[in-house]
Coordinates of C-alpha atoms and ligand atoms in Angstrom, one line a residue:
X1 CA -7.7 -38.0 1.9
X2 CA -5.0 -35.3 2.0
X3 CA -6.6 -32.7 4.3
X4 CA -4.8 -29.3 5.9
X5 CA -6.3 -27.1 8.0
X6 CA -5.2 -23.6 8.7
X7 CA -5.9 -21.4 12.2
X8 CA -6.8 -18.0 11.3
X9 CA -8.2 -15.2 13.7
X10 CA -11.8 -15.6 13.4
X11 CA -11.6 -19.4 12.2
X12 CA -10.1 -22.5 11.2
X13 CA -9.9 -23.5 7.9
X14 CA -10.2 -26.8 6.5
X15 CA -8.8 -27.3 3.1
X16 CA -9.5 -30.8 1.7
X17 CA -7.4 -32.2 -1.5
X18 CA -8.0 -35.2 -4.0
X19 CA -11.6 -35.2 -2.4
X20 CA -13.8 -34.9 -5.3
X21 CA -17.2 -32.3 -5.4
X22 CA -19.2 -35.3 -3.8
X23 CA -17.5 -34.7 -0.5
X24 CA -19.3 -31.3 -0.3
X25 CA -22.4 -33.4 1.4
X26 CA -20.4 -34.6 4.2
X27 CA -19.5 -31.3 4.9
X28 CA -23.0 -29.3 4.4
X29 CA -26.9 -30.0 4.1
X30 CA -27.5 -30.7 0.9
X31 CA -31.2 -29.5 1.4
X32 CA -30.5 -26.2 3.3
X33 CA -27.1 -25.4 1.6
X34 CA -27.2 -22.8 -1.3
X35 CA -24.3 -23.3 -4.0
X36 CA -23.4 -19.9 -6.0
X37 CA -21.9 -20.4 -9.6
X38 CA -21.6 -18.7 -12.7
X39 CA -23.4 -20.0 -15.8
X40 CA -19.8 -21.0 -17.6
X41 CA -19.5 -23.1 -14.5
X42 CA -22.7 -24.4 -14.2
X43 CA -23.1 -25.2 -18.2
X44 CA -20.1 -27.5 -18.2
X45 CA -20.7 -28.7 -14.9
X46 CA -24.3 -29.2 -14.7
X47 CA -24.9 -32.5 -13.6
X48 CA -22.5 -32.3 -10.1
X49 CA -25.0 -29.0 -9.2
X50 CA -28.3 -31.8 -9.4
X51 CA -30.2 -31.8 -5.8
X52 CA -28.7 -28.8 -4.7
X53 CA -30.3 -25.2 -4.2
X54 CA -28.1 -23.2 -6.9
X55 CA -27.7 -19.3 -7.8
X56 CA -26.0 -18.7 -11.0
X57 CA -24.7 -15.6 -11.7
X58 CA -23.4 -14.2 -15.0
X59 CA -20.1 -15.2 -15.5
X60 CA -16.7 -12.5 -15.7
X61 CA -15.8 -9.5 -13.5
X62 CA -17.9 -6.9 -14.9
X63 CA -20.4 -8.4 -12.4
X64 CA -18.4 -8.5 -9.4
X65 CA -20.5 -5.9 -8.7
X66 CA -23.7 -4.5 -5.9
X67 CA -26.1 -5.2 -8.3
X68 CA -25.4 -8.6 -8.6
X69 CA -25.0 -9.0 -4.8
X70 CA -29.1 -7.7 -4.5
X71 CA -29.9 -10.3 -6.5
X72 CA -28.3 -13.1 -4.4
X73 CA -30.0 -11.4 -1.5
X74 CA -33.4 -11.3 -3.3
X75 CA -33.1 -15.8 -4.2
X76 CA -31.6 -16.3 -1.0
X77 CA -35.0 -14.9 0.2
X78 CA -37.0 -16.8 -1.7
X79 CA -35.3 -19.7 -1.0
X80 CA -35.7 -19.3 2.6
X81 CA -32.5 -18.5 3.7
X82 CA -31.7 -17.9 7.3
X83 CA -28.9 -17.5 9.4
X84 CA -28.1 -21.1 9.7
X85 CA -28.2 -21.5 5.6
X86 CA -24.7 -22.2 4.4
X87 CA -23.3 -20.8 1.1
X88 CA -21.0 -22.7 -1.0
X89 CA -18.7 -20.7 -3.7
X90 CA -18.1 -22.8 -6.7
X91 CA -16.0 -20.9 -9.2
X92 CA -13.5 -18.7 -10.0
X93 CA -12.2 -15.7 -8.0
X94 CA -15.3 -13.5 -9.3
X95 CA -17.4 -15.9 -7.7
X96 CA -15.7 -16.8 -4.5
X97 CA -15.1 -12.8 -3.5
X98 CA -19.1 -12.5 -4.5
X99 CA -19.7 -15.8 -2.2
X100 CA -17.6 -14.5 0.6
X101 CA -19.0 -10.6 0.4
X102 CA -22.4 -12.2 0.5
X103 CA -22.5 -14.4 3.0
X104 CA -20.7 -11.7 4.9
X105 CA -23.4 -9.1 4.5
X106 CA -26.6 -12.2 4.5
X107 CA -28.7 -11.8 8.0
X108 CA -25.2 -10.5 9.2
X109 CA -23.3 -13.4 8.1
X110 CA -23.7 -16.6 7.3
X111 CA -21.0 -19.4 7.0
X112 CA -19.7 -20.3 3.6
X113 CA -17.2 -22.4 2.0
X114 CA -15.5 -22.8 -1.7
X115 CA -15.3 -25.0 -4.3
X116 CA -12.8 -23.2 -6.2
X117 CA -12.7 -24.0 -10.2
X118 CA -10.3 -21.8 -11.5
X119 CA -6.2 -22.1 -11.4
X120 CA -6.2 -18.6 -10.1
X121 CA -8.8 -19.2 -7.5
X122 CA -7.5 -22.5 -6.3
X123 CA -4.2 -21.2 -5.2
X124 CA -4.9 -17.2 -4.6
X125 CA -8.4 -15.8 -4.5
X126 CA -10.2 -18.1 -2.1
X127 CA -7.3 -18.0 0.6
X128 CA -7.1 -15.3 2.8
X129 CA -10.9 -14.5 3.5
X130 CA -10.4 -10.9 1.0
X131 CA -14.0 -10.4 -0.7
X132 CA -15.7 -7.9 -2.2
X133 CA -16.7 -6.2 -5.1
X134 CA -15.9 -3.5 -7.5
X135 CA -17.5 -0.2 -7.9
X136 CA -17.7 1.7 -11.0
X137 CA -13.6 1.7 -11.9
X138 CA -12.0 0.9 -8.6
X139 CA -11.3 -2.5 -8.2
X140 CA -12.4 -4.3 -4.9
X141 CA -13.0 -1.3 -3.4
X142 CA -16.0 -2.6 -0.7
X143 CA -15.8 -5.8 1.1
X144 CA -14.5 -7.6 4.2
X145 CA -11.7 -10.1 5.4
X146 CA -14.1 -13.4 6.9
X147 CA -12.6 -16.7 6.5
X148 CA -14.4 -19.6 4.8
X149 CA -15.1 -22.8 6.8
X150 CA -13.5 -24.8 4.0
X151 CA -11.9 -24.9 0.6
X152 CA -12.4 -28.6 -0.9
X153 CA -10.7 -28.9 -4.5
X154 CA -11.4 -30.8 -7.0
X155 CA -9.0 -31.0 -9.4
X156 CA -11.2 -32.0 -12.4
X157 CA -13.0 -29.3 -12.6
X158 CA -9.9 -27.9 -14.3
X159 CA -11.0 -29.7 -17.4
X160 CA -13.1 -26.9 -18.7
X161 CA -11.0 -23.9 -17.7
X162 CA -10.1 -22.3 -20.8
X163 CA -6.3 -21.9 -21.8
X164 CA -5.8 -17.8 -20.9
X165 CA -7.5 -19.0 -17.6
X166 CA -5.0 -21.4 -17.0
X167 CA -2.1 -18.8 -17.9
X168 CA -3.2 -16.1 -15.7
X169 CA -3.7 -18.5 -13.0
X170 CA 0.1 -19.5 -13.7
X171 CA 1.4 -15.6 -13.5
X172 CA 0.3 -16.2 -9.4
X173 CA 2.1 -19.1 -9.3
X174 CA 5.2 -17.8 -10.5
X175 CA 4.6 -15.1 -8.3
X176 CA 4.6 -17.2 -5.3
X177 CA 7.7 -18.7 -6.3
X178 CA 9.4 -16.1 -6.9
X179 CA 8.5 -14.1 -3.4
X180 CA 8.7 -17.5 -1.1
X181 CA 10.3 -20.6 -2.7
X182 CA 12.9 -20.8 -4.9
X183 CA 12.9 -25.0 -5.2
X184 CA 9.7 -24.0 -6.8
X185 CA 10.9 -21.4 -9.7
X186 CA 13.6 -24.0 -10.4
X187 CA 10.7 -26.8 -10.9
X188 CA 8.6 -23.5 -13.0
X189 CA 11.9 -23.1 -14.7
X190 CA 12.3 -27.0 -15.8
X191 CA 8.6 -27.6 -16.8
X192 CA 5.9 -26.2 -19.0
X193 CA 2.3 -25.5 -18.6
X194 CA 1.5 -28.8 -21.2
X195 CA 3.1 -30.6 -18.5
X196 CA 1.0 -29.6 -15.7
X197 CA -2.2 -29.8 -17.6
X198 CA -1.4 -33.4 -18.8
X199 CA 0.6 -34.8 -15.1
X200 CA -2.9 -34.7 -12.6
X201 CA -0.3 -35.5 -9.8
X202 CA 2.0 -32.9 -10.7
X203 CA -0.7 -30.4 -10.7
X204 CA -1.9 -31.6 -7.9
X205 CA 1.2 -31.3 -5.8
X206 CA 2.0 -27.7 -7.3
X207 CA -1.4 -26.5 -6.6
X208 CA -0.8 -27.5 -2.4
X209 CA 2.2 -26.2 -2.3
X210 CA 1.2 -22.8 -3.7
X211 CA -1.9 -22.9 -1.1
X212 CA 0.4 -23.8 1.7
X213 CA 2.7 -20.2 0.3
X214 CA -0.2 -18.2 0.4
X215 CA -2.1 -19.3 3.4
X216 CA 1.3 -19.2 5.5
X217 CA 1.7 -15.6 4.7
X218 CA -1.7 -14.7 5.1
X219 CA -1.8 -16.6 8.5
X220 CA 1.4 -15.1 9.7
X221 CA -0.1 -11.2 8.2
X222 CA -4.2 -11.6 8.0
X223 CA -5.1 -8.0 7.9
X224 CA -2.1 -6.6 5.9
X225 CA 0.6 -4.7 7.9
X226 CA 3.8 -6.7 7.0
X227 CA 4.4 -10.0 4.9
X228 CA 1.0 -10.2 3.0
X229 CA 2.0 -7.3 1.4
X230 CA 4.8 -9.4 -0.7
X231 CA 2.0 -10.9 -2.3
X232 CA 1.5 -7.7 -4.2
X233 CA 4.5 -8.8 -6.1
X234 CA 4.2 -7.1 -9.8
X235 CA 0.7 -5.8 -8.5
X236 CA 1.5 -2.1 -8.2
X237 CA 2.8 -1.8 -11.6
X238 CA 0.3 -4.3 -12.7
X239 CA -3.1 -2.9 -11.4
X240 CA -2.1 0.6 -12.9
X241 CA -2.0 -0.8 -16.7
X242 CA -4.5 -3.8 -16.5
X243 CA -6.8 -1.0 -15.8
X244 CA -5.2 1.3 -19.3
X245 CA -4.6 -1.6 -21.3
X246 CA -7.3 -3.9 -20.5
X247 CA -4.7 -6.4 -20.2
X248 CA -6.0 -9.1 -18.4
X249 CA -4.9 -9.6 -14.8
X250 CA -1.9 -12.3 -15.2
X251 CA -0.6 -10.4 -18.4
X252 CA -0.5 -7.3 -16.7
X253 CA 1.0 -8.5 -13.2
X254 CA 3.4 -10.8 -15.6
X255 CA 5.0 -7.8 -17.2
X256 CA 4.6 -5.7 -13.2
X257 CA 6.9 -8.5 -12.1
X258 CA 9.6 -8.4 -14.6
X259 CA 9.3 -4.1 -14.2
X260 CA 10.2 -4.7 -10.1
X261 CA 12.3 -7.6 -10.7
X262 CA 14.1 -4.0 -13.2
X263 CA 13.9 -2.2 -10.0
X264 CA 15.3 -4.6 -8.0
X265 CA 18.7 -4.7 -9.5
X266 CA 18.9 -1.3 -8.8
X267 CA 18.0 -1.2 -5.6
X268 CA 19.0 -5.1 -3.7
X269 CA 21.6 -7.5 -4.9
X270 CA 18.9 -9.3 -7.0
X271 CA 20.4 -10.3 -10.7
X272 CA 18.3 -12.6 -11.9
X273 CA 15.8 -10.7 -14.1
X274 CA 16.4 -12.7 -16.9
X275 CA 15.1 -16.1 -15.5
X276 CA 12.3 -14.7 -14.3
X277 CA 11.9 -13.2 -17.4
X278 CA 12.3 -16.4 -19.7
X279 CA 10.3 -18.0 -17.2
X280 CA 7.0 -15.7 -18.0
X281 CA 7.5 -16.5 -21.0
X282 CA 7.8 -20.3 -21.1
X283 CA 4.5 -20.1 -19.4
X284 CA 2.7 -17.8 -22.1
X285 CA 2.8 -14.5 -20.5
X286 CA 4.3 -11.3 -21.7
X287 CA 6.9 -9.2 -20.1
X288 CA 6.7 -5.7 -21.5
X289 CA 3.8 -3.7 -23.3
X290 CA 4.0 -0.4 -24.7
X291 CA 2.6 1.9 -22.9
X292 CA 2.5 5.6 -21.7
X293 CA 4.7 6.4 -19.5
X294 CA 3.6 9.7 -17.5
X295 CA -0.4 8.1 -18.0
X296 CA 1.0 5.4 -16.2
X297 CA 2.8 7.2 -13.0
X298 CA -0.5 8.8 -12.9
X299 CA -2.1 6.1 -11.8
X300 CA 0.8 4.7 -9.6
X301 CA 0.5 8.2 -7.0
X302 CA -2.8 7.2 -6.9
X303 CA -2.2 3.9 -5.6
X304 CA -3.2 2.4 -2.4
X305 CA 0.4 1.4 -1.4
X306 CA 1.2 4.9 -1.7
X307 CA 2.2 6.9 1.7
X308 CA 2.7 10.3 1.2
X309 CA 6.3 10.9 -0.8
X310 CA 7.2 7.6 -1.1
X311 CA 5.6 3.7 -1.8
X312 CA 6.2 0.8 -0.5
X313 CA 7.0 -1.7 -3.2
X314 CA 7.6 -5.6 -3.2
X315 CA 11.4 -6.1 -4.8
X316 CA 12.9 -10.1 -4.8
X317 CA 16.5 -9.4 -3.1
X318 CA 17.0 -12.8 -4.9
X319 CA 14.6 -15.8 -6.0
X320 CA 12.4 -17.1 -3.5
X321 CA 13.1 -14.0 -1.3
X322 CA 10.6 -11.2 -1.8
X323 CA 11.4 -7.8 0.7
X324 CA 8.6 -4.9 0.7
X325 CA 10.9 -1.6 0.0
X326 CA 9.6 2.0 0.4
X327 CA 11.1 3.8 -2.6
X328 CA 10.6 7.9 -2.6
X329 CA 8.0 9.0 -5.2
X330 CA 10.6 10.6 -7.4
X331 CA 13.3 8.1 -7.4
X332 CA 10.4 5.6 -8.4
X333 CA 9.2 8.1 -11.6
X334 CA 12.8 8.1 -12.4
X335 CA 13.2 4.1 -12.3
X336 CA 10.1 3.7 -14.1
X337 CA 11.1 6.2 -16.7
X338 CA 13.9 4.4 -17.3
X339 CA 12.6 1.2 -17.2
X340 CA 9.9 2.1 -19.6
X341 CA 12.5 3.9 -22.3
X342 CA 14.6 0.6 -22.4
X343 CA 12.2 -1.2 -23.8
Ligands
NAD401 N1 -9.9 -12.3 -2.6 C1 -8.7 -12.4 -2.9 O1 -7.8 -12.4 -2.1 C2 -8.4 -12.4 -4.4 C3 -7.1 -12.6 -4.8 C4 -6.9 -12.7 -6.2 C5 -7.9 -12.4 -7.1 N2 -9.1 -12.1 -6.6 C6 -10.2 -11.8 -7.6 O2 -10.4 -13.0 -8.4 C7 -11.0 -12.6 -9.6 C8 -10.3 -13.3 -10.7 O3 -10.5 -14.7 -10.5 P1 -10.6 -15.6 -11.8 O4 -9.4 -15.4 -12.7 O5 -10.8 -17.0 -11.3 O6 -11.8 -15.0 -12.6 P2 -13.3 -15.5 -12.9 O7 -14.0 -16.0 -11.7 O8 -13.9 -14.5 -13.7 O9 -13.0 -16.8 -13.8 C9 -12.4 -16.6 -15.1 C10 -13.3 -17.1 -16.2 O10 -13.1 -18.6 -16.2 C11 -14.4 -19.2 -16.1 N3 -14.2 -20.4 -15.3 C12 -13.7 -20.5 -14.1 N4 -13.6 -21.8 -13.7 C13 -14.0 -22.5 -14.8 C14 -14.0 -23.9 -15.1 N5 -13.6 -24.8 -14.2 N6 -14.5 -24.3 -16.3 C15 -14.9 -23.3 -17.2 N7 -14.8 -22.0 -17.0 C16 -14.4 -21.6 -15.8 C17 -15.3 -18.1 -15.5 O11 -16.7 -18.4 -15.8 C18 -14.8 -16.9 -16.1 O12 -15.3 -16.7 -17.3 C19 -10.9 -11.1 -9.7 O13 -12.1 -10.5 -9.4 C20 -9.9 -10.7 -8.5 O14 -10.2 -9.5 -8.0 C21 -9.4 -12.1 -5.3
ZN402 ZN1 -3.1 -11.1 -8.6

């Protein structure tokens, strides 16, 4: 079994590939281990849940939220949970940051571990010990940084994952490439998403090689002061109009990441908007939207990222070579403006 195991502050993490679900009972009780899911999970994969204690939440992010969290608390207690229970994610990103946040909070912390199901959650959301959930319209806005005991994957739980899902997951993926490995984008570049959903091996290989990008960077940069920030490649851009547009979130980091890769031939040598352009595009996403520009900079100044005049945002000098820039506040409006004209 192809196993990798990652040293991080608080914890080492296991991850274990090609094992299958049914290796989750070498690694946990199955009679004190709680799994969470959400029902879309859990309805097409009922039978691999049978024997285990199980909390299914509804699925989607609009309950990546507290309430949702006291309910957990309330079935953990009736199913006897105590400090020694361990909590097993199985699910997408909404249900992994839920898993993590929980178990986190639980008795003061329990240990957990994920089974992650989704494309996005295999290779992004359940690396890096991030959880949380959202409150009212600010995204991730309480939660902690705990590392899971282990991520096992199981590839063929991918069978179910609806097409968009798939997609999104895809707009991280190109993101890692295009910020860390540019063998990678040239694979992206040759290939199609058909070909990764038919090629299990394929899949497979892509899908450890974009864990091995993003735990590397997290390991190197867990809580956030240098590298990890490249990861919010197309995110700045992106979180402002996923939240105007209801785009979802791979369409609007997709067209965040052709917007810096804009910025960046303005301000590195970079030159290769165009690839990375065509390359969103072979894979289903969209690179440009209308939108408002001055509702748009709005959001941006009120942006995390932001320090006071200027932002720091993540620019490719060239593929597979992202570089966190702070750019003043005005010269930003002014590239954006532009940016948002030319289209
Ligand atoms: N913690 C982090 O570092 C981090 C990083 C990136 C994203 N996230 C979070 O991840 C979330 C997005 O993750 P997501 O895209 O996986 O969303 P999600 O968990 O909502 O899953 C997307 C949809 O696909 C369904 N689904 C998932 N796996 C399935 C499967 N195998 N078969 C059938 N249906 C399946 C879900 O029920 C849901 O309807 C966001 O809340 C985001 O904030 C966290
Ligand atoms: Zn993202």
């Amino acid at each position: 079994m192809k196993k990798l195991q990652y040293k991080f502050s608080g914890k080492t993490t296991t991850y274990y590939f090609d094992a299958g679900f049914s290796h989750l009972e070498k690694l946990v009780d199955k009679k004190t281990a709680v799994l969470l899911t959400d029902e879309n999970i859990f309805r097409s994969h009922q039978k691999k849940f049978g024997g285990w204690n199980t909390i299914v939440i509804k699925a989607g992010e609009a309950f990546k939220v507290q309430d949702t969290i006291n309910s957990i608390i309330e079935q953990l207690i009736d199913l006897g949970a105590d400090r020694k229970t361990f909590l097993v994610g199985v699910g997408g990103g909404v249900v992994t940051d839920i898993t993590g946040y929980a178990a986190a909070v639980y008795m003061r912390g329990l240990s957990f571990g994920f089974v992650p199901t989704s494309i996005l959650a295999m290779v992004d959301a359940s690396i890096g010990g991030k959880n949380g959930i959202d409150v009212g319209v600010y995204k991730n806005l309480v939660g902690t940084i705990r590392q899971p005991d282990f991520l096992l994957y199981d590839m063929s739980l991918l069978k179910s994952l609806p097409k968009e899902e798939w997609i999104g997951g895809f707009a991280e993926i190109i993101k890692h490439a295009s910020i860390r490995d540019a063998a990678l984008f040239r694979e992206l570049e040759k290939n199609k998403l058909s070909f990764y959903q038919k090629d299990n091996a394929a899949l497979a290989k892509l899908i450890r090689r974009n864990v091995v990008i993003k735990s590397t960077v997290v390991q190197k940069d867990e809580f956030e002061k240098g590298d990890r920030r490249l990861l919010n490649f197309g995110h700045t851009l992106g979180h402002a109009i996923e939240n105007l547009y209801e785009l979802s979130h791979g369409q609007a980091i997709s067209i965040g990441m052709a917007a810096a890769c804009m910025i960046s031939e303005e301000l590195t040598d970079f030159k290769d908007t165009d690839r990375v352009i065509a390359t969103l595009k072979k894979y289903g996403l969209p690179t440009q939207a209308e939108f408002d520009g001055k509702e748009v900079l709005n959001v941006l100044r009120m942006d995390k990222k932001k320090e006071r005049d200027s932002m720091n945002y993540v620019l490719l000098n060239k593929i597979g070579q992202g570089v966190v820039k702070s750019i003043p506040i005005v010269q930003l409006d002014k590239l954006l403006q532009s940016i948002i004209t030319a289209r």
